[in-house]
CSV table of C-alpha atoms in Angstrom, one decimal:
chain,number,residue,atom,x,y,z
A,1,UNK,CA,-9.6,36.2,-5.7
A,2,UNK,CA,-10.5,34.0,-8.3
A,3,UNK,CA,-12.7,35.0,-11.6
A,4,UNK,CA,-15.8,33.6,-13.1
A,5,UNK,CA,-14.1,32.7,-16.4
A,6,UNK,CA,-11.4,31.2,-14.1
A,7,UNK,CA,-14.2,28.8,-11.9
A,8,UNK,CA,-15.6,27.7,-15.3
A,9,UNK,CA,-12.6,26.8,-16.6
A,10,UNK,CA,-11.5,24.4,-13.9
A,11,UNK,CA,-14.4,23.0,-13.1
A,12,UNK,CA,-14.4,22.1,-16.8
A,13,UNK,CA,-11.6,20.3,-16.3
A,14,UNK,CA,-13.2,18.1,-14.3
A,15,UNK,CA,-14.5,16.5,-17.7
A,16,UNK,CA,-12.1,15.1,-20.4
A,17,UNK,CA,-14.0,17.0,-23.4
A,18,UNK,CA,-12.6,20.0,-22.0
A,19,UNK,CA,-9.1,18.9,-20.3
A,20,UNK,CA,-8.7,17.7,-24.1
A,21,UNK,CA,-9.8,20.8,-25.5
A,22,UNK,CA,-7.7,22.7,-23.5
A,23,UNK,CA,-4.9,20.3,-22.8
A,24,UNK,CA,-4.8,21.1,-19.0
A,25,UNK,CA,-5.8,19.2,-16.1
A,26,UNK,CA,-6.3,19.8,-11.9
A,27,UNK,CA,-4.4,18.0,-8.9
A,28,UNK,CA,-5.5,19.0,-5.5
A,29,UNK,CA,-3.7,18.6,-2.0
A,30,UNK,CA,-0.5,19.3,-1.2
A,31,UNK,CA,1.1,16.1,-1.5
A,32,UNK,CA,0.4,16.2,-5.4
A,33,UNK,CA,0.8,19.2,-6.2
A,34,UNK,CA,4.2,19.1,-4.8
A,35,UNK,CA,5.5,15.7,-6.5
A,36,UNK,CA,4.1,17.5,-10.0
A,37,UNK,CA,6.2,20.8,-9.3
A,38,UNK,CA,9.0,18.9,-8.5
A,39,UNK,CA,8.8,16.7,-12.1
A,40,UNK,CA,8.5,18.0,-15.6
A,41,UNK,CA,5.4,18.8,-15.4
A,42,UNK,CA,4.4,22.5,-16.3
A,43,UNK,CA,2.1,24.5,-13.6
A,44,UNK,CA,-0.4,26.9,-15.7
A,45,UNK,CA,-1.7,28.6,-11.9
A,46,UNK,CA,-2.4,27.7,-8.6
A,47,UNK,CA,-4.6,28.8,-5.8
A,48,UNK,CA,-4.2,28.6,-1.8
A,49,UNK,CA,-6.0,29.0,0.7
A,50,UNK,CA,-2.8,29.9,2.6
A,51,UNK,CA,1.2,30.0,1.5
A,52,UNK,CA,2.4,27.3,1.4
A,53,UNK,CA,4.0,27.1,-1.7
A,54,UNK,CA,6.8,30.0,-1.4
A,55,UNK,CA,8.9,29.4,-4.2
A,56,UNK,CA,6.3,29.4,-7.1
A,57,UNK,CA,6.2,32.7,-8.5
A,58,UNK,CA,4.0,35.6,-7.4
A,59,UNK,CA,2.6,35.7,-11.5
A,60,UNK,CA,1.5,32.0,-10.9
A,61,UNK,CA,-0.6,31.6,-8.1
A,62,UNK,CA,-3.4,33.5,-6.7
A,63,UNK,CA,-4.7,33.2,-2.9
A,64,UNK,CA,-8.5,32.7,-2.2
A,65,UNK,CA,-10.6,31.9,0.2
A,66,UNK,CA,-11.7,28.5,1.5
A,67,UNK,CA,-15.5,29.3,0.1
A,68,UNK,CA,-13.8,30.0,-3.3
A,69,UNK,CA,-11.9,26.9,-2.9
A,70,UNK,CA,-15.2,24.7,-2.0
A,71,UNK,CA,-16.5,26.3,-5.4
A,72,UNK,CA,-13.6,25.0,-7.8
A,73,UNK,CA,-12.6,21.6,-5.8
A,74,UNK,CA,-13.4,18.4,-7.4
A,75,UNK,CA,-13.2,17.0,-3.3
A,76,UNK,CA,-15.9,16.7,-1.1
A,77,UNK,CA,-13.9,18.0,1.6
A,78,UNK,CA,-11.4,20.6,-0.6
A,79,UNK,CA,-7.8,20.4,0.3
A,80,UNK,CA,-5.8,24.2,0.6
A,81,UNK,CA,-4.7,23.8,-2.9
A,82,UNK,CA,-5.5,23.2,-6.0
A,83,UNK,CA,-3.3,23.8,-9.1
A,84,UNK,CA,-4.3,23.8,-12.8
A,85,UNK,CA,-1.0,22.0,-15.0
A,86,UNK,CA,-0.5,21.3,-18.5
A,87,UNK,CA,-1.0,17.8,-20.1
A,88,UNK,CA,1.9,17.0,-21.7
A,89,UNK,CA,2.9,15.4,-25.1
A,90,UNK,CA,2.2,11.4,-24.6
A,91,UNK,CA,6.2,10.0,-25.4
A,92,UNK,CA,7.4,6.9,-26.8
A,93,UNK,CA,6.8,3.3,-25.4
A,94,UNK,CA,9.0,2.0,-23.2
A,95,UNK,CA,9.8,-1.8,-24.0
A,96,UNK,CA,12.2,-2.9,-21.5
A,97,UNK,CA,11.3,-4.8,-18.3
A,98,UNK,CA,7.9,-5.5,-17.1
A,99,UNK,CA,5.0,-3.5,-18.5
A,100,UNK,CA,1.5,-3.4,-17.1
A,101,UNK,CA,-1.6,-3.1,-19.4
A,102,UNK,CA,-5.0,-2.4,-18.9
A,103,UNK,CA,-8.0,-3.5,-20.6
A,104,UNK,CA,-11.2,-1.5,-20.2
A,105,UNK,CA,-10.6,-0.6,-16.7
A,106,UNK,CA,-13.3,2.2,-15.2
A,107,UNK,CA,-13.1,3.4,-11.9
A,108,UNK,CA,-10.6,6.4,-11.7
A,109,UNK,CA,-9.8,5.2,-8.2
A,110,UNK,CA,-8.6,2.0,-9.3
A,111,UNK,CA,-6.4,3.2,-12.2
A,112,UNK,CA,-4.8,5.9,-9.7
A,113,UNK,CA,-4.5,3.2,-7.4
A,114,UNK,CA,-2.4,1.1,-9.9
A,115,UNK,CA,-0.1,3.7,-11.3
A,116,UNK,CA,1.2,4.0,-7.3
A,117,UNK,CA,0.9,0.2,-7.3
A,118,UNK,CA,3.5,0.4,-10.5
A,119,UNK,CA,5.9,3.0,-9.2
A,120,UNK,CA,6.1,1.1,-5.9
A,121,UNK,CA,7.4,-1.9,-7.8
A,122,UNK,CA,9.2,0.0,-10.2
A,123,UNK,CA,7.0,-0.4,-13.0
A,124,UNK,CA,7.6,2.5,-15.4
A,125,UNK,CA,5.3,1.9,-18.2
A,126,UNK,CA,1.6,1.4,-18.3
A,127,UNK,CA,-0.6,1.3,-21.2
A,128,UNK,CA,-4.1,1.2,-21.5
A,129,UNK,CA,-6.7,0.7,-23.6
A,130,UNK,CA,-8.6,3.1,-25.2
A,131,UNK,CA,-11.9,2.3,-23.2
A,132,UNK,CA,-10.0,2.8,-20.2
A,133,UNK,CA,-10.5,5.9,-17.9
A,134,UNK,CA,-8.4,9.3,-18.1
A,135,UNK,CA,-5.4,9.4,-16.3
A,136,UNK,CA,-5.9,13.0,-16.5
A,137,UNK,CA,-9.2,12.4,-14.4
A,138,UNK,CA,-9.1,14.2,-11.3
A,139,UNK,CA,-10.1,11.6,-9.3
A,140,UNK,CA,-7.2,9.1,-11.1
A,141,UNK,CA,-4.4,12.2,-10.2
A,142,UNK,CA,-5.8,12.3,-6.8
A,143,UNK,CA,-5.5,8.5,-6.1
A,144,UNK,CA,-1.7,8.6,-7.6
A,145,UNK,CA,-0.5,11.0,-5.2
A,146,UNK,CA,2.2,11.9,-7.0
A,147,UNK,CA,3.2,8.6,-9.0
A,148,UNK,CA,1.7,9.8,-12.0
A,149,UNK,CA,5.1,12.1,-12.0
A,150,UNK,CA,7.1,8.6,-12.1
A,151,UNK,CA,4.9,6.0,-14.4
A,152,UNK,CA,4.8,6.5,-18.1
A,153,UNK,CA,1.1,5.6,-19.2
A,154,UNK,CA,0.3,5.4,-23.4
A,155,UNK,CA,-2.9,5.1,-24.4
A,156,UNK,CA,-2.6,2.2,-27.3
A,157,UNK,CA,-4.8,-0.2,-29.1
A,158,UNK,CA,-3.7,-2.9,-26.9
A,159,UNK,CA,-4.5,-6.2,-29.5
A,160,UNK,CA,-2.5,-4.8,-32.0
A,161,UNK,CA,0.3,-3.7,-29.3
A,162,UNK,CA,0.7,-7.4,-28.4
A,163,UNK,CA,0.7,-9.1,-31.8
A,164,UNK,CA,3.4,-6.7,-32.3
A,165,UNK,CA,5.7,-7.1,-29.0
A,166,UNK,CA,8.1,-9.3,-28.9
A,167,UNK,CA,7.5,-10.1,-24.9
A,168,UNK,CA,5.7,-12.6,-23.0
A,169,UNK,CA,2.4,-11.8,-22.5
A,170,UNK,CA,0.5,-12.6,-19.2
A,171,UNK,CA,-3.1,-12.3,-18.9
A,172,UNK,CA,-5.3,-12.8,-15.5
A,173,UNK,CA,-8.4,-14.9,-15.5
A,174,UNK,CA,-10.6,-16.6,-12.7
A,175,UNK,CA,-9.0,-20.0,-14.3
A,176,UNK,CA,-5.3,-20.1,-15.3
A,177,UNK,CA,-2.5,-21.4,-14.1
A,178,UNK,CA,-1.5,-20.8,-10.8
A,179,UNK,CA,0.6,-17.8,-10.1
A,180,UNK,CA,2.3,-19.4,-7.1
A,181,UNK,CA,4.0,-22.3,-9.7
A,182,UNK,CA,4.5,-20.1,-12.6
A,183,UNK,CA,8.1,-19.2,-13.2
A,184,UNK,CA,7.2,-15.2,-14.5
A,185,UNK,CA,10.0,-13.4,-16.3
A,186,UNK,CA,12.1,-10.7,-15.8
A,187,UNK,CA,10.6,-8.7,-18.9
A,188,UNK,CA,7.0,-9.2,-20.3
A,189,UNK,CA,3.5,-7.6,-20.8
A,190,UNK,CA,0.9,-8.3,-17.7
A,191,UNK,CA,-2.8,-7.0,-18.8
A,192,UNK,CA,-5.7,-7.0,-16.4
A,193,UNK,CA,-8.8,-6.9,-17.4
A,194,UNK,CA,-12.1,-4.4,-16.8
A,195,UNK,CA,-13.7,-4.6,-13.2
A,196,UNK,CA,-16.8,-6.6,-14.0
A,197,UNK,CA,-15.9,-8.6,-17.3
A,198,UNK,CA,-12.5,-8.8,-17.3
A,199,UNK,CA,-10.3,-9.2,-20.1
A,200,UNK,CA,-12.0,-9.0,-23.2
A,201,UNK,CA,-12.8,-11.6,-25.4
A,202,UNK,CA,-10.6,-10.4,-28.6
A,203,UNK,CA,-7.9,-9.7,-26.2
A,204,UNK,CA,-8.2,-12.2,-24.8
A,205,UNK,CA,-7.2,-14.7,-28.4
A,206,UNK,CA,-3.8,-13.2,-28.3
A,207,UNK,CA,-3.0,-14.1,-25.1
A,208,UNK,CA,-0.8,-17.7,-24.5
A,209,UNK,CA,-0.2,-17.7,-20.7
A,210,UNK,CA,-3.0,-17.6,-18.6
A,211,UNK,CA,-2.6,-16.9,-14.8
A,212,UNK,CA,-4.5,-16.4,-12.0
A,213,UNK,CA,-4.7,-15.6,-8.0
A,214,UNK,CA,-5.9,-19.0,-6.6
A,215,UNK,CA,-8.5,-18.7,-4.0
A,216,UNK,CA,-7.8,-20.7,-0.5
A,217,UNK,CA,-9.8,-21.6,2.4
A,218,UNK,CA,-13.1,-24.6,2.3
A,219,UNK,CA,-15.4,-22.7,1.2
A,220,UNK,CA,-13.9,-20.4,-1.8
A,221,UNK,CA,-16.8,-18.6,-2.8
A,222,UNK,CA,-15.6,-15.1,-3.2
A,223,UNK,CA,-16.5,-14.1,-6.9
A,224,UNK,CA,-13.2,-12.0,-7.4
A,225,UNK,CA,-11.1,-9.7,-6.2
A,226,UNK,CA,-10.7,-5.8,-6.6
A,227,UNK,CA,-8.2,-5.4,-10.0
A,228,UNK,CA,-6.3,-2.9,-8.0
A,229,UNK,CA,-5.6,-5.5,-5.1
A,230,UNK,CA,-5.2,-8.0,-8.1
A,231,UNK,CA,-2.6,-5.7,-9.6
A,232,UNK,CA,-0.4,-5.8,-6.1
A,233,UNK,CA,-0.6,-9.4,-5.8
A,234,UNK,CA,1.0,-10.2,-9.0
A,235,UNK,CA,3.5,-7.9,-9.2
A,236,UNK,CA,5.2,-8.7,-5.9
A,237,UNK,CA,5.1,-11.9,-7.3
A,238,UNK,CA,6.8,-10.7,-10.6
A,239,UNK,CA,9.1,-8.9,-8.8
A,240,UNK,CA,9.8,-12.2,-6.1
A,241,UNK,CA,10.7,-14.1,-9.3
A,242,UNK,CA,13.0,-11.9,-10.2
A,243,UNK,CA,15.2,-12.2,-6.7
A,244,UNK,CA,14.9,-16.0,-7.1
């Protein structure tokens, strides 16, 4: 059975205020919460609906029922799990090989979306801006499903990051040069920019190469495309460069 104080708390959690205050945050589903017990990541509790998590210990879970489950679940249609864990201590940069940065992005889905995008291409540090959603969002760790457990994201002040790196940095704009006849590098720094204005303007004065997606067909009149199907376009093409 799960208490009162224990509801409030995770549906706190469903705001940063208090997964900052508490430094905790929620996955749901099975697929998650498995990856996350199965990293470094520390489990505070979880519930079921029914076992299926055998090994965790008896002192760390708690079974309830599916209208308790409905009550605490940040999904419209709850999963059979949900697990509380503990945000850990954000670690060093990671300079080497290709990093991804993002400016300003907002929809949780997107960023989620990306980090599984990076960990399929074996991109093991993001950073983002500070105006960029939580990864800790539930929504974000939901939309990872389980790559969050692979990809390093730091949450930096990324014009001064930049004027400090000693990589290339890429930046994607509705005119650039084309991606298809750029010869992209092994290591450097791709940022992409907020869903509706893109890379921002003081940002954007730091940044020498200038890329972008071209559009084909007659007509060309789509405005742009989605940041997250943005992100998988160019990093397949990073990564083609590389087997060149």
């Amino acid at each position: 059975m799960v208490s009162k104080n224990q509801i409030k708390l995770i549906t706190s959690l469903q705001h940063k205020k208090y997964r900052a205050e508490h430094s905790l945050f929620i996955a749901e589903g099975v697929k998650v919460i498995q990856e996350l017990l199965a990293s470094n990541f520390v489990l505070e509790h979880l519930f079921e609906t029914e076992l299926v998590f055998e090994h965790v210990s008896i002192t760390q879970k708690t079974a309830i029922t599916e209208l308790d489950m409905k009550r605490i679940s940040a999904l419209s249609s709850p999963s059979s799990c949900l697990a509380i864990f503990k945000i850990p201590t954000e670690t060093k940069i990671d300079t080497n090989g290709l990093i991804v940065a993002l400016d300003a992005i907002r929809d949780p889905g997107n960023l989620g979306t990306i980090i599984r995008l990076c960990d399929w291409f074996g991109v093991t540090q993001l950073l983002c801006s500070q105006e960029t959603v939580d990864v800790y969002n539930p929504k974000v760790i939901q939309a990872t499903m389980g790559s969050i457990t692979r990809v390093k994201v730091n949450y930096v002040d990324l014009n001064e990051y930049i004027l400090q790196s000693p990589l290339p940095v890429f930046g994607t704009f509705m005119h650039g040069e084309n991606l298809y006849k750029e010869t992209l590098p092994k290591e450097a720094i791709l940022i992409l920019g907020n869903e509706a204005n893109g890379i921002s303007a003081v940002l954007e004065k730091s940044i020498r190469n200038r890329i972008t997606i071209p559009r084909f067909g007659d007509i060309q009149k789509a405005e742009s495309l989605n940041v997250a199907t943005a992100t998988a376009i160019l990093l397949s093409e990073f990564r083609r460069n590389t087997l060149l």
